[in-house]
Tab-separated table of C-alpha atoms in Angstrom:
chain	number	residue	atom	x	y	z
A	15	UNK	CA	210.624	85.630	-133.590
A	16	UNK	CA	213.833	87.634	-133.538
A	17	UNK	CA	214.486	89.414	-136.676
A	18	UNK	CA	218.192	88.918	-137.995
A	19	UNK	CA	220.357	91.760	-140.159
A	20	UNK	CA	223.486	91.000	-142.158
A	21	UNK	CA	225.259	91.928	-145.166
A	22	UNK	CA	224.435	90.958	-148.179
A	23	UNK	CA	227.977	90.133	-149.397
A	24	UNK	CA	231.372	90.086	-148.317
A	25	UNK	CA	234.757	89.414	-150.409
A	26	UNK	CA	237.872	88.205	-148.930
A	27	UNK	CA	240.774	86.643	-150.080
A	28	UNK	CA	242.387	83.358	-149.370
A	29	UNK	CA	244.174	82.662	-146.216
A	30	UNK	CA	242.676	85.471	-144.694
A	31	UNK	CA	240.261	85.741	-141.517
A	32	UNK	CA	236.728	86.199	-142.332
A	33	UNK	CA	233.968	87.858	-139.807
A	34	UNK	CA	230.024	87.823	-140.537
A	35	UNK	CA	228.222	89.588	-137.876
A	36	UNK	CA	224.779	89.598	-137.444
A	37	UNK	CA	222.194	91.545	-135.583
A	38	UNK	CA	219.123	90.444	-133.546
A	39	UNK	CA	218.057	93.320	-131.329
A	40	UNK	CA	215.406	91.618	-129.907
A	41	UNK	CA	216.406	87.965	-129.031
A	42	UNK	CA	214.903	86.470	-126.672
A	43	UNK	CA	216.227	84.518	-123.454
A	44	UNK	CA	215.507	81.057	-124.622
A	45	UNK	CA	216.957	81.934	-127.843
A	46	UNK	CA	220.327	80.556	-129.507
A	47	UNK	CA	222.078	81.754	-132.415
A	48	UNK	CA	222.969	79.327	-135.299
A	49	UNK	CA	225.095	79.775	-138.109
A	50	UNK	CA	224.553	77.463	-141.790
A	51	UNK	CA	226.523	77.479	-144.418
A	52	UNK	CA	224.869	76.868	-148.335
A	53	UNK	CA	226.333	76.050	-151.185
A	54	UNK	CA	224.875	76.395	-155.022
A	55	UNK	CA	222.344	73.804	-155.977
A	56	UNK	CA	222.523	72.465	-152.091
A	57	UNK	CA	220.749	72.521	-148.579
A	58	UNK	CA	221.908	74.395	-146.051
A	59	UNK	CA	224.258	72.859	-143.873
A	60	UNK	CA	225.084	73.304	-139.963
A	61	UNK	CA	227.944	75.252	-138.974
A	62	UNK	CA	228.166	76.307	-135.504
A	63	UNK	CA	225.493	76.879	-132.571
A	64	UNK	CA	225.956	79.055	-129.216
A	65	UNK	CA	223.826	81.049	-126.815
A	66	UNK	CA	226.689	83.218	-124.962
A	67	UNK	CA	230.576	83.855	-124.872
A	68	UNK	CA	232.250	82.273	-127.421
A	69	UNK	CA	232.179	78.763	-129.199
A	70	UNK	CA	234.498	77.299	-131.435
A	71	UNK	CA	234.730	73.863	-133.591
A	72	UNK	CA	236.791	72.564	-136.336
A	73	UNK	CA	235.594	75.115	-139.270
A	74	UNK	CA	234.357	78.132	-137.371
A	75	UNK	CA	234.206	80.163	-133.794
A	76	UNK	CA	230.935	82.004	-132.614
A	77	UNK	CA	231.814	85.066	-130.688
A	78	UNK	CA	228.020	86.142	-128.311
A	79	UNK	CA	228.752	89.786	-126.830
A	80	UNK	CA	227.662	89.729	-123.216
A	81	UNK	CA	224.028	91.742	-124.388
A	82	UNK	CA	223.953	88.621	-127.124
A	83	UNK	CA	221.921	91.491	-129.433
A	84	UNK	CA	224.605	90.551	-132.027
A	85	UNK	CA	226.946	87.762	-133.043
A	86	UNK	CA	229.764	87.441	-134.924
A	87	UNK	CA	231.041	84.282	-136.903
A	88	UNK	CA	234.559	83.621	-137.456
A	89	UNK	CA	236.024	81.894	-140.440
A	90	UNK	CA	239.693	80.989	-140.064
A	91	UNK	CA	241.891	81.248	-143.069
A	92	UNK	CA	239.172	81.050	-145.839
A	93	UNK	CA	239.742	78.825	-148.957
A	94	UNK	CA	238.113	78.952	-152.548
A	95	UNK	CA	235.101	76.441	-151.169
A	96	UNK	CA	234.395	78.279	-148.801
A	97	UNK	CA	232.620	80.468	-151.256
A	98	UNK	CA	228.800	80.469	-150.038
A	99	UNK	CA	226.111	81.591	-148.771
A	100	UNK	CA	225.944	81.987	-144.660
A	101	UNK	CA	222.704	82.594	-142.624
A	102	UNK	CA	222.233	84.066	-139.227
A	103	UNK	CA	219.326	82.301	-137.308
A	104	UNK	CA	217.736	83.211	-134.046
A	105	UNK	CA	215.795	81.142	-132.154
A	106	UNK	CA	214.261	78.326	-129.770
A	107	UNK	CA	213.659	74.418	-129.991
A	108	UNK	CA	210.043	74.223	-131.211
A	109	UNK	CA	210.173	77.555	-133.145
A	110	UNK	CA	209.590	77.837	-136.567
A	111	UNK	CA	213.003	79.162	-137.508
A	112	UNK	CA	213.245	82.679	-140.035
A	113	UNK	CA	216.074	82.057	-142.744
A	114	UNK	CA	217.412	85.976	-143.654
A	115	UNK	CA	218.625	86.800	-146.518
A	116	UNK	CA	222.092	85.683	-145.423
A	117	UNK	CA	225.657	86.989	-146.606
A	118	UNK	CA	227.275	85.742	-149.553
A	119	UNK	CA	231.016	85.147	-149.373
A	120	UNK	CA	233.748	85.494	-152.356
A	121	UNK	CA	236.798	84.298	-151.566
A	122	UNK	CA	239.061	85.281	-154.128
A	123	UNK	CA	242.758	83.825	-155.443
B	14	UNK	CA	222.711	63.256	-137.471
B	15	UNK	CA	220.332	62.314	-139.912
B	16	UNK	CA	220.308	62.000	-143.773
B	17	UNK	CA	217.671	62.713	-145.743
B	18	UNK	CA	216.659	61.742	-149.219
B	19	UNK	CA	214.199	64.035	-151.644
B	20	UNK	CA	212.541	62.694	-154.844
B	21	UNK	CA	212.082	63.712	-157.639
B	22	UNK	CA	216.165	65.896	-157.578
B	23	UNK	CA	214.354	67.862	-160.052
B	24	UNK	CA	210.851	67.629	-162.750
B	25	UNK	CA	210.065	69.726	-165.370
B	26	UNK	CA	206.217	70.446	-165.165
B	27	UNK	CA	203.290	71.711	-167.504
B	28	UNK	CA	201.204	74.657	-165.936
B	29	UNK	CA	198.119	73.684	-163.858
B	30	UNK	CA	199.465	70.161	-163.004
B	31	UNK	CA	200.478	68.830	-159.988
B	32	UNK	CA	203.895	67.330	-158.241
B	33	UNK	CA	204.344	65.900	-154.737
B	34	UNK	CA	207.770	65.908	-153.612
B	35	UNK	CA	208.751	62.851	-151.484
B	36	UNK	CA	211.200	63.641	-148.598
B	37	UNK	CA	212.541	60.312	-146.485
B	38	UNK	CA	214.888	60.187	-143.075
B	39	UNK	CA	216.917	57.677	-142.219
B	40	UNK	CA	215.733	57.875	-138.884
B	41	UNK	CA	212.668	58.724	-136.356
B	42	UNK	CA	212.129	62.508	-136.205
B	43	UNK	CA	209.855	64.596	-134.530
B	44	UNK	CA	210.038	68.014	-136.217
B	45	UNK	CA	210.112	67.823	-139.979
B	46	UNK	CA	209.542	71.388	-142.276
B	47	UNK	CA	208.792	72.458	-145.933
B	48	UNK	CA	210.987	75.160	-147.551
B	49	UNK	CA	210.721	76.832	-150.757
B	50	UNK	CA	213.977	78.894	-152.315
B	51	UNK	CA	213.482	80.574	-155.237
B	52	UNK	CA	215.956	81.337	-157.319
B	53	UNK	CA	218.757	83.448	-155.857
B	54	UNK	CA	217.188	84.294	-152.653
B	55	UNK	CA	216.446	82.629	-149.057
B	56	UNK	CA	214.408	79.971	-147.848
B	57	UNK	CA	211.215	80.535	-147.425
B	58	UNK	CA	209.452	78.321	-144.842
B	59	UNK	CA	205.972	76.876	-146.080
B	60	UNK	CA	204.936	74.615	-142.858
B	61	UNK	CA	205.455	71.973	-140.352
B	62	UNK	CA	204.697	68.247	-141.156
B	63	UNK	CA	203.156	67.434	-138.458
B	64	UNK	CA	202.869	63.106	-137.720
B	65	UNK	CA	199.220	62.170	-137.245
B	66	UNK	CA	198.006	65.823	-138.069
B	67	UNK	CA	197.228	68.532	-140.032
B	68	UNK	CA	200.356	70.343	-141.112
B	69	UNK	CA	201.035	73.977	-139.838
B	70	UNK	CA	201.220	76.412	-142.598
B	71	UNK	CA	202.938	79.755	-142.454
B	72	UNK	CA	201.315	83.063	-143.550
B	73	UNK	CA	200.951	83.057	-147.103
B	74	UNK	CA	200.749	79.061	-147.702
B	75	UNK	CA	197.644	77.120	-148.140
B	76	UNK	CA	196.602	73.713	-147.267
B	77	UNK	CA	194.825	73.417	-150.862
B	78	UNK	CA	198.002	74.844	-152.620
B	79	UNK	CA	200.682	72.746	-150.648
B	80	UNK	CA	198.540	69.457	-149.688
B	81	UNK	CA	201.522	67.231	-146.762
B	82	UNK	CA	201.073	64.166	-145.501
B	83	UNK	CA	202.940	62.935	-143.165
B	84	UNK	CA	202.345	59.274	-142.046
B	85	UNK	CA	205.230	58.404	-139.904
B	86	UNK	CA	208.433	59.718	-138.036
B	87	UNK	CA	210.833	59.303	-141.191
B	88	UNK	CA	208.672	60.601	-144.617
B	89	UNK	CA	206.530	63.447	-145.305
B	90	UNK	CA	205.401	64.687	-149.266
B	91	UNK	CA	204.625	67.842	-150.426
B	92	UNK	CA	201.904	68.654	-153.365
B	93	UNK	CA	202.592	71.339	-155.474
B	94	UNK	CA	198.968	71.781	-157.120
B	95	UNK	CA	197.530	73.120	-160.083
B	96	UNK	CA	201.341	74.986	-160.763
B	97	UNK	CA	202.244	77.790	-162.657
B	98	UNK	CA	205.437	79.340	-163.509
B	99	UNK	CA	205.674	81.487	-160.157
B	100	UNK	CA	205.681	77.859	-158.776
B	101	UNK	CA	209.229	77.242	-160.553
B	102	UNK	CA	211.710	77.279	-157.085
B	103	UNK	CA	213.833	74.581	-154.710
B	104	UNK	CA	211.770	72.895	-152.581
B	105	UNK	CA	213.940	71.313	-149.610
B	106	UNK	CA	212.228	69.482	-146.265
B	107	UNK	CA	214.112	69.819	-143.211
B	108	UNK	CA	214.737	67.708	-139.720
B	109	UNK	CA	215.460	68.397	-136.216
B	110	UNK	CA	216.432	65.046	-134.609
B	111	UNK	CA	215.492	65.078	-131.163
B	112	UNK	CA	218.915	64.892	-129.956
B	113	UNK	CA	220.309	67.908	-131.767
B	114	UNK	CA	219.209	71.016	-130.398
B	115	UNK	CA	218.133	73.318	-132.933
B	116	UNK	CA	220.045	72.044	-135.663
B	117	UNK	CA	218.248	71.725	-138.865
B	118	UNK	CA	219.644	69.138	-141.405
B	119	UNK	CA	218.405	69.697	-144.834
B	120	UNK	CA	217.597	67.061	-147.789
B	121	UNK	CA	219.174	68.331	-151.050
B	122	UNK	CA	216.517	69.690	-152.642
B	123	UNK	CA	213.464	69.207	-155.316
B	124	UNK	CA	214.308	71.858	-158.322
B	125	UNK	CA	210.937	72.508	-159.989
B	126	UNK	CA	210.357	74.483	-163.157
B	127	UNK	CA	206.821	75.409	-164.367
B	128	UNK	CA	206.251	76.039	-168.337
């Protein structure tokens, strides 16, 4: 299982650009890289998926580096409730999947 | 998609009792897990539910520790057993429907404290 790094917190203010990038040095070929998103007292929830280039939906964009050893998740124009916890996981359909120990976000007035 | 539903949301226990945690989708799954979060850190995952088998347990879980059943494609339960206070945590189950592609959904939780 590829091992993910991040940083343990991150403060930003709002209407600004947030990016979380995570390392995973030894990811595999089959692997993809998804991004959740957990709030206090809640279960993590789904934010974005991707195995190469970039990918982009309506709350984030997933930027994969051509080596795909890191990722970086983009959060446009952060808000108060966007104030959470986000995890970095690596891995294949079938796979037991490794939750890290994520980076938590303060967005601040 | 899929939802999922947990009971009990949260139970207050006495040391050396047990709790089993019912977790219910609201539709036919294949891959179905068992996470524990204690508080202020990351999930921790304690095993597959496996339909028709023996769960899978990760290093450091037990099958006489965390007893799951899982009888069909939309339930599974979790036992706690015999719990004490290093027990106290979130316990959450998890689904990958088969036509989302490595995208966990998560139920909202079981919050369990141990006296």
């Amino acid at each position: 299982l590829a091992k993910t790094t991040q940083p343990i917190s991150m403060d930003s203010y709002e209407g600004q650009e947030v990016n979380i990038t995570c390392s995973h040095n030894n990811i595999a070929t089959n692997d993809y890289i998804t991004w959740y998103q957990q709030f206090p007292s809640q279960g993590p929830r789904f934010i974005i998926q991707g195995y190469k280039t970039k990918v982009t939906n309506e709350v984030a964009s997933l930027f994969i580096p051509a080596d795909r050893k890191s990722s970086t998740l983009s959060l446009p124009r952060v808000s108060l409730s966007d104030t959470a916890v986000y995890y970095c996981l690596v891995g294949t359909y079938g796979q037991n999947f490794v939750f890290g120990p994520g980076t938590r976000l303060s967005v601040l007035p | 998609s899929a939802v999922i539903s947990q009971k009990p949301s949260r139970d207050i226990c006495q040391r050396g009792t047990s709790l089993t945690i019912q977790c219910q989708v609201d539709s036919q799954v294949t891959m179905m897990f068992w996470y524990r979060q204690q508080p202020g850190q990351s999930l921790t995952l304690i095993a597959t539910a496996n339909q028709g088998s023996e769960a899978t347990y990760e290093s450091g879980f037990v099958i006489d520790k965390f007893p799951i059943s899982r009888p069909n494609l939309t339930f599974s339960t979790l036992t706690v057993s015999n719990m004490s206070p290093e027990d106290s945590s979130i316990y959450l189950c998890s689904v990958i429907p088969g036509s989302s592609y490595n995208e966990q959904f998560f139920g909202p939780g079981t919050r369990l404290t141990v006296l």
